[in-house]
């Protein structure tokens, strides 16, 4: 019995033949029979009618089979010799009552069906067995082709493996997106998404630097743990440097949650965070293309708004009580709007916004200096001018005389939703 298919020069497949062993659970099966060619002591030996047993640990040659041939075995103390017609072909020692011999595999020069199949398979460009059969070639046994494996291998379909969670904060999924160009007016280029698998509750935090991800996550962690009255048990993220470091490991040890990371190039294993990232980017992209939100409590990004000037900052009694500014979004730390002051490009968070002006133009303009005339005494030689759409009303601009200057806001009017700091 031999365990190597390559040793057979003439091979015929047969029905499975049971080979009993000392352990019934380790029985073997022979799947074929044929002629074996081996080389012993530089002598080529042809052994016919031998079984092919794939899972056999060692090749075995029956002494009875040897005696039935013209082979003679001579034993001398702890040595034995094999003679073929009185010509010695092997001399070895007996170890543990076993006659052990090493032989060299002899490669057959005969063309077998496996060789034919490999040849045609290569000639025709490595087609499938079905294609070979459709071309009229005979059925060949399925062989192992390294070229096909390296050239045709693909990823296996991903099957969901996420274990079921029973309570909020049992598992959170994190992902960091960025850098995004251009940065926001506040200099943010990244955003961190935090998704609870059970609810799923989502939190988005804008970051100027990816190294701030741990700090922002720690803040959100304290907020939601206090609100829910329970601790985070598991956190899932990719293997980005913002999550796989000593600082995050220390946070996990101190907080008592388990940190699980997904392998490289396998975003499916962090699908909750990846899907949230995709949803945010898709909605942002659509909003930037002009689809205004249909939510009553949310205003369109870039609209003109009238900001109520505090009394202490009004230059004179009859000066305008409001000035024109541009809506940027909403402050997530307080119930306020975030508006842009055009003159110095400063952002202000305030709830003192009284009027929204609809503006659907591609570009919008506003005037820096007032154009409407205010009532004055007939004895005054100079006339003061007031503009209810004045942009700047600080003490530095009390002198309202002079030519009117227009400021063009560079940029397209893009309606979008801003749910937090940008």
Coordinates of C-alpha atoms in Angstrom, one line a residue:
X1 CA 0.0 0.0 0.0
X2 CA 1.3 3.4 -1.0
X3 CA 0.1 6.9 0.0
X4 CA 1.5 8.9 -2.9
X5 CA -0.5 9.1 -6.2
X6 CA 2.7 10.2 -8.0
X7 CA 4.3 6.8 -7.5
X8 CA 1.8 5.0 -9.7
X9 CA 2.7 4.8 -13.3
X10 CA -0.5 2.8 -14.1
X11 CA -3.5 3.7 -12.0
X12 CA -7.1 2.6 -12.0
X13 CA -9.7 4.0 -9.7
X14 CA -11.8 1.5 -7.8
X15 CA -14.6 1.5 -5.3
X16 CA -13.5 2.4 -1.8
X17 CA -11.9 -0.6 0.0
X18 CA -11.9 -0.6 3.8
X19 CA -8.5 -1.0 5.4
X20 CA -8.9 -2.0 9.1
X21 CA -6.5 -0.7 11.7
X22 CA -6.0 -1.3 15.4
X23 CA -8.3 1.7 16.2
X24 CA -11.7 1.3 14.6
X25 CA -12.1 5.1 14.6
X26 CA -9.0 5.4 12.4
X27 CA -9.9 3.0 9.6
X28 CA -8.5 3.8 6.2
X29 CA -9.9 3.5 2.6
X30 CA -8.1 2.5 -0.6
X31 CA -9.4 4.4 -3.6
X32 CA -7.4 2.8 -6.4
X33 CA -4.9 0.2 -7.6
X34 CA -2.0 0.2 -9.9
X35 CA 1.7 -0.3 -10.6
X36 CA 4.3 1.5 -8.5
X37 CA 7.8 2.4 -9.7
X38 CA 10.5 3.0 -7.0
X39 CA 14.2 3.2 -6.9
X40 CA 16.2 1.3 -4.3
X41 CA 20.0 1.4 -4.1
X42 CA 20.1 2.8 -7.7
X43 CA 18.0 -0.1 -8.8
X44 CA 14.6 0.5 -10.4
X45 CA 11.9 -1.8 -9.0
X46 CA 8.5 -2.3 -10.5
X47 CA 5.7 -3.3 -8.0
X48 CA 2.4 -4.3 -9.5
X49 CA -1.1 -4.6 -8.1
X50 CA -0.6 -2.2 -5.1
X51 CA -3.3 -0.2 -3.4
X52 CA -3.5 3.6 -3.2
X53 CA -4.4 4.7 0.3
X54 CA -4.3 8.5 0.5
X55 CA -4.2 8.9 4.3
X56 CA -1.7 6.1 5.0
X57 CA 1.1 7.5 7.3
X58 CA 3.8 5.1 5.8
X59 CA 4.1 3.1 2.7
X60 CA 3.8 -0.7 3.4
X61 CA 5.0 -3.7 1.3
X62 CA 3.7 -7.1 2.1
X63 CA 6.3 -9.9 2.6
X64 CA 3.8 -12.5 1.2
X65 CA 3.5 -10.4 -1.9
X66 CA 7.3 -10.3 -2.2
X67 CA 7.5 -14.1 -1.7
X68 CA 5.1 -14.7 -4.6
X69 CA 7.5 -12.9 -6.9
X70 CA 11.0 -13.8 -7.7
X71 CA 12.1 -12.0 -4.6
X72 CA 14.2 -13.6 -1.8
X73 CA 14.6 -12.1 1.7
X74 CA 17.6 -13.2 3.8
X75 CA 17.8 -12.3 7.5
X76 CA 21.2 -12.1 9.2
X77 CA 21.0 -11.1 12.9
X78 CA 19.6 -7.5 12.9
X79 CA 20.1 -7.1 9.2
X80 CA 18.1 -8.2 6.2
X81 CA 18.7 -8.4 2.5
X82 CA 16.4 -8.5 -0.5
X83 CA 17.6 -10.6 -3.5
X84 CA 16.1 -10.6 -7.0
X85 CA 17.1 -13.8 -8.7
X86 CA 20.1 -14.0 -6.3
X87 CA 21.1 -10.4 -7.2
X88 CA 21.1 -8.2 -4.0
X89 CA 19.1 -5.0 -4.4
X90 CA 18.7 -3.9 -0.8
X91 CA 20.4 -4.3 2.5
X92 CA 19.0 -2.7 5.7
X93 CA 18.7 -3.2 9.5
X94 CA 15.7 -4.4 11.5
X95 CA 14.4 -1.8 14.0
X96 CA 11.7 -2.7 16.5
X97 CA 11.0 -5.9 14.6
X98 CA 10.2 -3.9 11.5
X99 CA 12.1 -4.1 8.2
X100 CA 12.5 -0.4 7.3
X101 CA 13.7 0.8 4.0
X102 CA 14.1 4.2 2.3
X103 CA 13.5 4.5 -1.4
X104 CA 13.6 7.3 -4.0
X105 CA 10.4 8.2 -5.8
X106 CA 10.6 7.3 -9.5
X107 CA 8.7 9.7 -11.7
X108 CA 6.8 7.8 -14.5
X109 CA 7.4 9.0 -18.0
X110 CA 4.0 7.6 -19.0
X111 CA 1.3 10.1 -19.9
X112 CA -1.6 9.7 -17.5
X113 CA -5.1 11.1 -17.7
X114 CA -4.1 13.7 -15.0
X115 CA -1.2 14.8 -17.2
X116 CA -3.5 15.1 -20.2
X117 CA -6.0 17.2 -18.3
X118 CA -3.3 19.5 -17.0
X119 CA -1.9 20.0 -20.4
X120 CA -5.2 20.8 -22.1
X121 CA -6.2 22.9 -19.1
X122 CA -3.1 25.1 -19.6
X123 CA -3.3 25.2 -23.4
X124 CA -6.9 26.4 -23.4
X125 CA -6.3 29.2 -20.9
X126 CA -7.3 27.4 -17.6
X127 CA -11.0 26.9 -18.3
X128 CA -13.4 25.1 -16.0
X129 CA -14.2 21.3 -16.3
X130 CA -17.6 22.2 -17.8
X131 CA -15.9 24.1 -20.6
X132 CA -13.5 21.2 -21.3
X133 CA -16.4 18.8 -21.5
X134 CA -18.3 21.1 -23.9
X135 CA -15.3 21.1 -26.2
X136 CA -15.5 17.3 -26.6
X137 CA -12.7 16.4 -24.3
X138 CA -13.1 13.3 -22.0
X139 CA -14.0 13.7 -18.4
X140 CA -10.9 14.1 -16.2
X141 CA -10.7 14.0 -12.5
X142 CA -10.6 17.4 -10.9
X143 CA -7.0 18.5 -10.3
X144 CA -5.5 21.2 -8.1
X145 CA -4.3 24.1 -10.2
X146 CA -2.1 26.7 -8.4
X147 CA -2.4 29.1 -11.3
X148 CA -6.2 29.1 -11.2
X149 CA -6.2 29.6 -7.4
X150 CA -3.9 32.6 -7.6
X151 CA -5.5 34.1 -10.6
X152 CA -9.2 33.5 -9.8
X153 CA -9.5 33.7 -6.1
X154 CA -12.2 36.1 -4.8
X155 CA -13.5 37.1 -1.4
X156 CA -16.2 34.9 0.0
X157 CA -19.6 36.4 0.6
X158 CA -19.8 38.0 4.0
X159 CA -22.3 36.5 6.4
X160 CA -23.5 38.6 9.4
X161 CA -22.0 37.3 12.6
X162 CA -23.0 40.1 15.0
X163 CA -24.2 38.7 18.3
X164 CA -27.5 39.9 19.6
X165 CA -27.4 42.6 22.3
X166 CA -30.1 42.9 24.9
X167 CA -29.6 46.4 26.4
X168 CA -28.3 49.8 25.3
X169 CA -24.5 50.4 25.6
X170 CA -23.8 46.6 25.4
X171 CA -21.9 47.4 22.2
X172 CA -20.8 50.6 20.5
X173 CA -19.3 50.9 17.0
X174 CA -16.8 53.7 16.3
X175 CA -15.4 55.1 13.0
X176 CA -13.4 58.1 12.1
X177 CA -14.0 59.8 8.7
X178 CA -11.5 62.2 7.1
X179 CA -9.6 64.2 6.2
X180 CA -12.3 66.1 4.3
X181 CA -11.3 69.0 2.1
X182 CA -12.0 71.8 2.3
X183 CA -12.2 72.1 6.0
X184 CA -15.2 73.8 7.7
X185 CA -15.1 77.5 8.7
X186 CA -14.1 76.3 12.2
X187 CA -11.2 74.3 10.8
X188 CA -12.7 70.8 11.3
X189 CA -11.5 68.1 8.8
X190 CA -12.7 64.9 10.5
X191 CA -15.8 63.6 12.2
X192 CA -16.3 60.7 14.6
X193 CA -19.4 58.5 14.5
X194 CA -20.5 56.5 17.5
X195 CA -23.4 54.0 17.0
X196 CA -25.1 51.9 19.7
X197 CA -26.0 48.5 18.2
X198 CA -29.1 48.0 20.3
X199 CA -31.0 51.3 19.8
X200 CA -29.3 52.3 17.3
X201 CA -28.5 55.7 18.8
X202 CA -25.9 57.8 16.8
X203 CA -23.6 60.6 17.9
X204 CA -21.5 62.6 15.5
X205 CA -18.6 64.8 16.7
X206 CA -16.5 67.1 14.5
X207 CA -12.7 67.1 15.0
X208 CA -9.9 69.3 13.8
X209 CA -7.3 66.5 14.3
X210 CA -7.7 62.8 14.3
X211 CA -5.8 62.6 17.5
X212 CA -8.7 64.3 19.3
X213 CA -10.9 61.2 18.7
X214 CA -10.1 59.6 22.0
X215 CA -10.8 62.8 23.9
X216 CA -14.2 63.3 22.2
X217 CA -15.2 59.6 22.7
X218 CA -14.4 59.9 26.4
X219 CA -16.7 63.0 26.6
X220 CA -19.5 61.2 24.8
X221 CA -19.0 58.1 26.9
X222 CA -19.4 60.0 30.2
X223 CA -22.5 61.8 28.9
X224 CA -24.4 58.7 27.7
X225 CA -23.3 56.5 30.6
X226 CA -24.7 59.2 33.0
X227 CA -27.9 59.5 31.0
X228 CA -28.5 55.7 30.7
X229 CA -27.3 54.8 34.2
X230 CA -25.2 51.9 32.9
X231 CA -21.7 51.2 31.6
X232 CA -20.4 50.5 28.1
X233 CA -19.5 46.8 27.8
X234 CA -17.9 46.6 24.4
X235 CA -16.4 48.9 21.7
X236 CA -15.8 47.9 18.1
X237 CA -13.6 49.8 15.8
X238 CA -11.1 49.4 13.0
X239 CA -7.3 49.2 13.5
X240 CA -6.6 52.8 12.8
X241 CA -3.9 54.6 14.9
X242 CA -6.5 56.8 16.5
X243 CA -8.0 53.7 18.2
X244 CA -5.1 51.2 18.5
X245 CA -2.8 53.0 20.9
X246 CA -1.8 53.1 24.6
X247 CA -4.1 56.0 25.4
X248 CA -7.2 54.1 24.2
X249 CA -6.1 50.9 25.8
X250 CA -5.7 52.8 29.1
X251 CA -9.2 54.3 28.7
X252 CA -10.6 50.8 28.1
X253 CA -8.9 49.4 31.2
X254 CA -10.0 52.2 33.4
X255 CA -13.6 52.1 32.1
X256 CA -13.9 48.4 32.1
X257 CA -15.1 47.8 28.5
X258 CA -13.7 45.4 25.9
X259 CA -12.1 46.8 22.8
X260 CA -12.6 44.7 19.6
X261 CA -10.9 45.6 16.3
X262 CA -11.7 44.4 12.8
X263 CA -9.0 43.1 10.5
X264 CA -7.5 45.3 7.8
X265 CA -9.6 45.8 4.6
X266 CA -12.6 44.2 6.3
X267 CA -15.1 47.0 6.9
X268 CA -18.0 44.5 7.0
X269 CA -16.9 43.6 10.5
X270 CA -17.7 47.1 11.6
X271 CA -20.8 47.5 9.5
X272 CA -22.9 49.6 11.9
X273 CA -20.3 52.4 11.9
X274 CA -19.6 52.1 8.2
X275 CA -23.3 52.3 7.3
X276 CA -23.7 55.4 9.5
X277 CA -20.7 57.0 7.8
X278 CA -22.1 56.3 4.4
X279 CA -25.5 57.7 5.3
X280 CA -24.0 60.9 6.6
X281 CA -21.8 61.4 3.5
X282 CA -24.7 60.6 1.2
X283 CA -27.1 63.0 2.8
X284 CA -24.4 65.7 3.0
X285 CA -23.6 65.2 -0.7
X286 CA -27.3 65.5 -1.6
X287 CA -27.8 68.6 0.5
X288 CA -24.7 70.3 -1.1
X289 CA -26.2 69.5 -4.5
X290 CA -29.3 71.7 -3.7
X291 CA -31.9 69.4 -2.0
X292 CA -33.1 71.7 0.8
X293 CA -34.3 70.0 4.0
X294 CA -38.1 69.6 4.5
X295 CA -38.0 69.9 8.2
X296 CA -39.9 72.8 9.7
X297 CA -37.5 73.5 12.6
X298 CA -34.4 73.5 10.4
X299 CA -33.4 76.4 8.2
X300 CA -31.4 76.3 5.0
X301 CA -27.7 76.8 5.2
X302 CA -26.5 80.1 3.8
X303 CA -29.8 82.0 4.2
X304 CA -29.8 85.7 5.2
X305 CA -30.9 86.2 8.8
X306 CA -31.5 89.4 10.8
X307 CA -29.6 89.4 14.1
X308 CA -30.9 91.5 17.0
X309 CA -28.2 94.0 18.0
X310 CA -27.8 94.3 21.8
X311 CA -28.8 97.7 23.1
X312 CA -25.4 98.5 24.4
X313 CA -23.8 98.1 21.0
X314 CA -26.2 100.3 19.0
X315 CA -24.4 103.5 17.9
X316 CA -27.4 105.9 18.3
X317 CA -31.0 106.0 19.3
X318 CA -32.5 105.6 15.9
X319 CA -29.9 103.1 14.5
X320 CA -31.2 99.8 13.2
X321 CA -32.0 97.2 15.8
X322 CA -30.9 94.4 13.6
X323 CA -28.2 93.6 11.1
X324 CA -27.9 91.1 8.3
X325 CA -25.9 87.9 8.8
X326 CA -25.6 84.4 7.2
X327 CA -26.9 81.2 8.8
X328 CA -24.3 78.5 9.2
X329 CA -26.2 75.9 11.3
X330 CA -27.1 75.0 14.9
X331 CA -25.1 74.9 18.1
X332 CA -25.3 71.4 19.7
X333 CA -24.2 72.7 23.1
X334 CA -27.1 75.2 23.4
X335 CA -30.4 76.0 21.7
X336 CA -28.9 78.6 19.5
X337 CA -28.1 79.4 15.8
X338 CA -24.6 79.8 14.5
X339 CA -24.4 82.8 12.3
X340 CA -21.6 84.4 10.3
X341 CA -20.5 88.0 10.6
X342 CA -19.4 89.0 7.1
X343 CA -17.0 91.8 7.8
X344 CA -14.5 89.9 9.9
X345 CA -15.7 86.3 9.2
X346 CA -16.5 85.7 12.8
X347 CA -19.0 83.0 13.9
X348 CA -21.5 83.8 16.7
X349 CA -23.8 81.5 18.6
X350 CA -27.0 83.3 19.5
X351 CA -30.8 82.7 19.8
X352 CA -31.5 86.4 19.0
X353 CA -32.5 85.8 15.4
X354 CA -35.8 87.3 14.6
X355 CA -36.3 87.1 10.9
X356 CA -35.3 84.6 8.1
X357 CA -35.0 85.8 4.6
X358 CA -35.5 83.2 1.8
X359 CA -32.8 83.4 -0.8
X360 CA -32.6 80.9 -3.6
X361 CA -30.0 82.8 -5.7
X362 CA -26.8 81.0 -6.8
X363 CA -24.8 83.8 -5.2
X364 CA -25.9 86.3 -2.6
X365 CA -24.7 89.8 -1.7
X366 CA -25.0 92.2 1.2
X367 CA -24.1 95.8 1.7
X368 CA -21.6 96.8 4.3
X369 CA -22.7 100.4 4.7
X370 CA -26.3 101.6 5.1
X371 CA -28.2 103.1 2.1
X372 CA -31.5 104.2 3.6
X373 CA -31.7 107.8 4.8
X374 CA -32.6 108.4 8.5
X375 CA -34.7 111.4 9.6
X376 CA -32.6 114.4 10.5
X377 CA -32.9 118.0 11.6
X378 CA -33.2 120.5 8.7
X379 CA -30.5 122.6 10.3
X380 CA -27.9 119.8 10.1
X381 CA -25.5 120.1 7.3
X382 CA -24.8 116.4 7.1
X383 CA -27.3 113.6 6.5
X384 CA -26.9 110.3 8.3
X385 CA -27.9 107.2 6.5
X386 CA -29.4 104.0 7.9
X387 CA -29.7 100.6 6.3
X388 CA -31.8 97.9 7.8
X389 CA -29.6 95.3 6.2
X390 CA -26.4 96.7 7.7
X391 CA -23.8 94.1 8.4
X392 CA -21.6 95.8 11.0
X393 CA -22.9 98.0 13.8
X394 CA -19.9 98.2 16.1
X395 CA -18.7 101.5 17.6
X396 CA -16.0 101.6 15.0
X397 CA -18.6 102.2 12.2
X398 CA -20.5 105.1 13.8
X399 CA -19.5 107.3 10.9
X400 CA -22.0 106.3 8.3
X401 CA -21.0 108.8 5.6
X402 CA -19.3 107.9 2.5
X403 CA -19.9 105.8 -0.6
X404 CA -21.8 102.5 -0.4
X405 CA -19.5 99.4 -0.5
X406 CA -20.7 96.0 -1.5
X407 CA -19.2 92.7 -0.2
X408 CA -19.7 89.7 -2.3
X409 CA -19.7 86.5 -0.3
X410 CA -17.5 84.1 -2.2
X411 CA -19.1 80.7 -2.5
X412 CA -22.3 79.1 -3.8
X413 CA -25.5 79.1 -1.9
X414 CA -25.7 75.4 -0.8
X415 CA -28.7 74.4 1.3
X416 CA -27.6 71.8 3.9
X417 CA -28.3 70.7 7.4
X418 CA -25.8 71.4 10.1
X419 CA -26.7 69.6 13.3
X420 CA -23.6 70.6 15.2
X421 CA -20.4 72.7 15.1
X422 CA -18.8 72.9 11.7

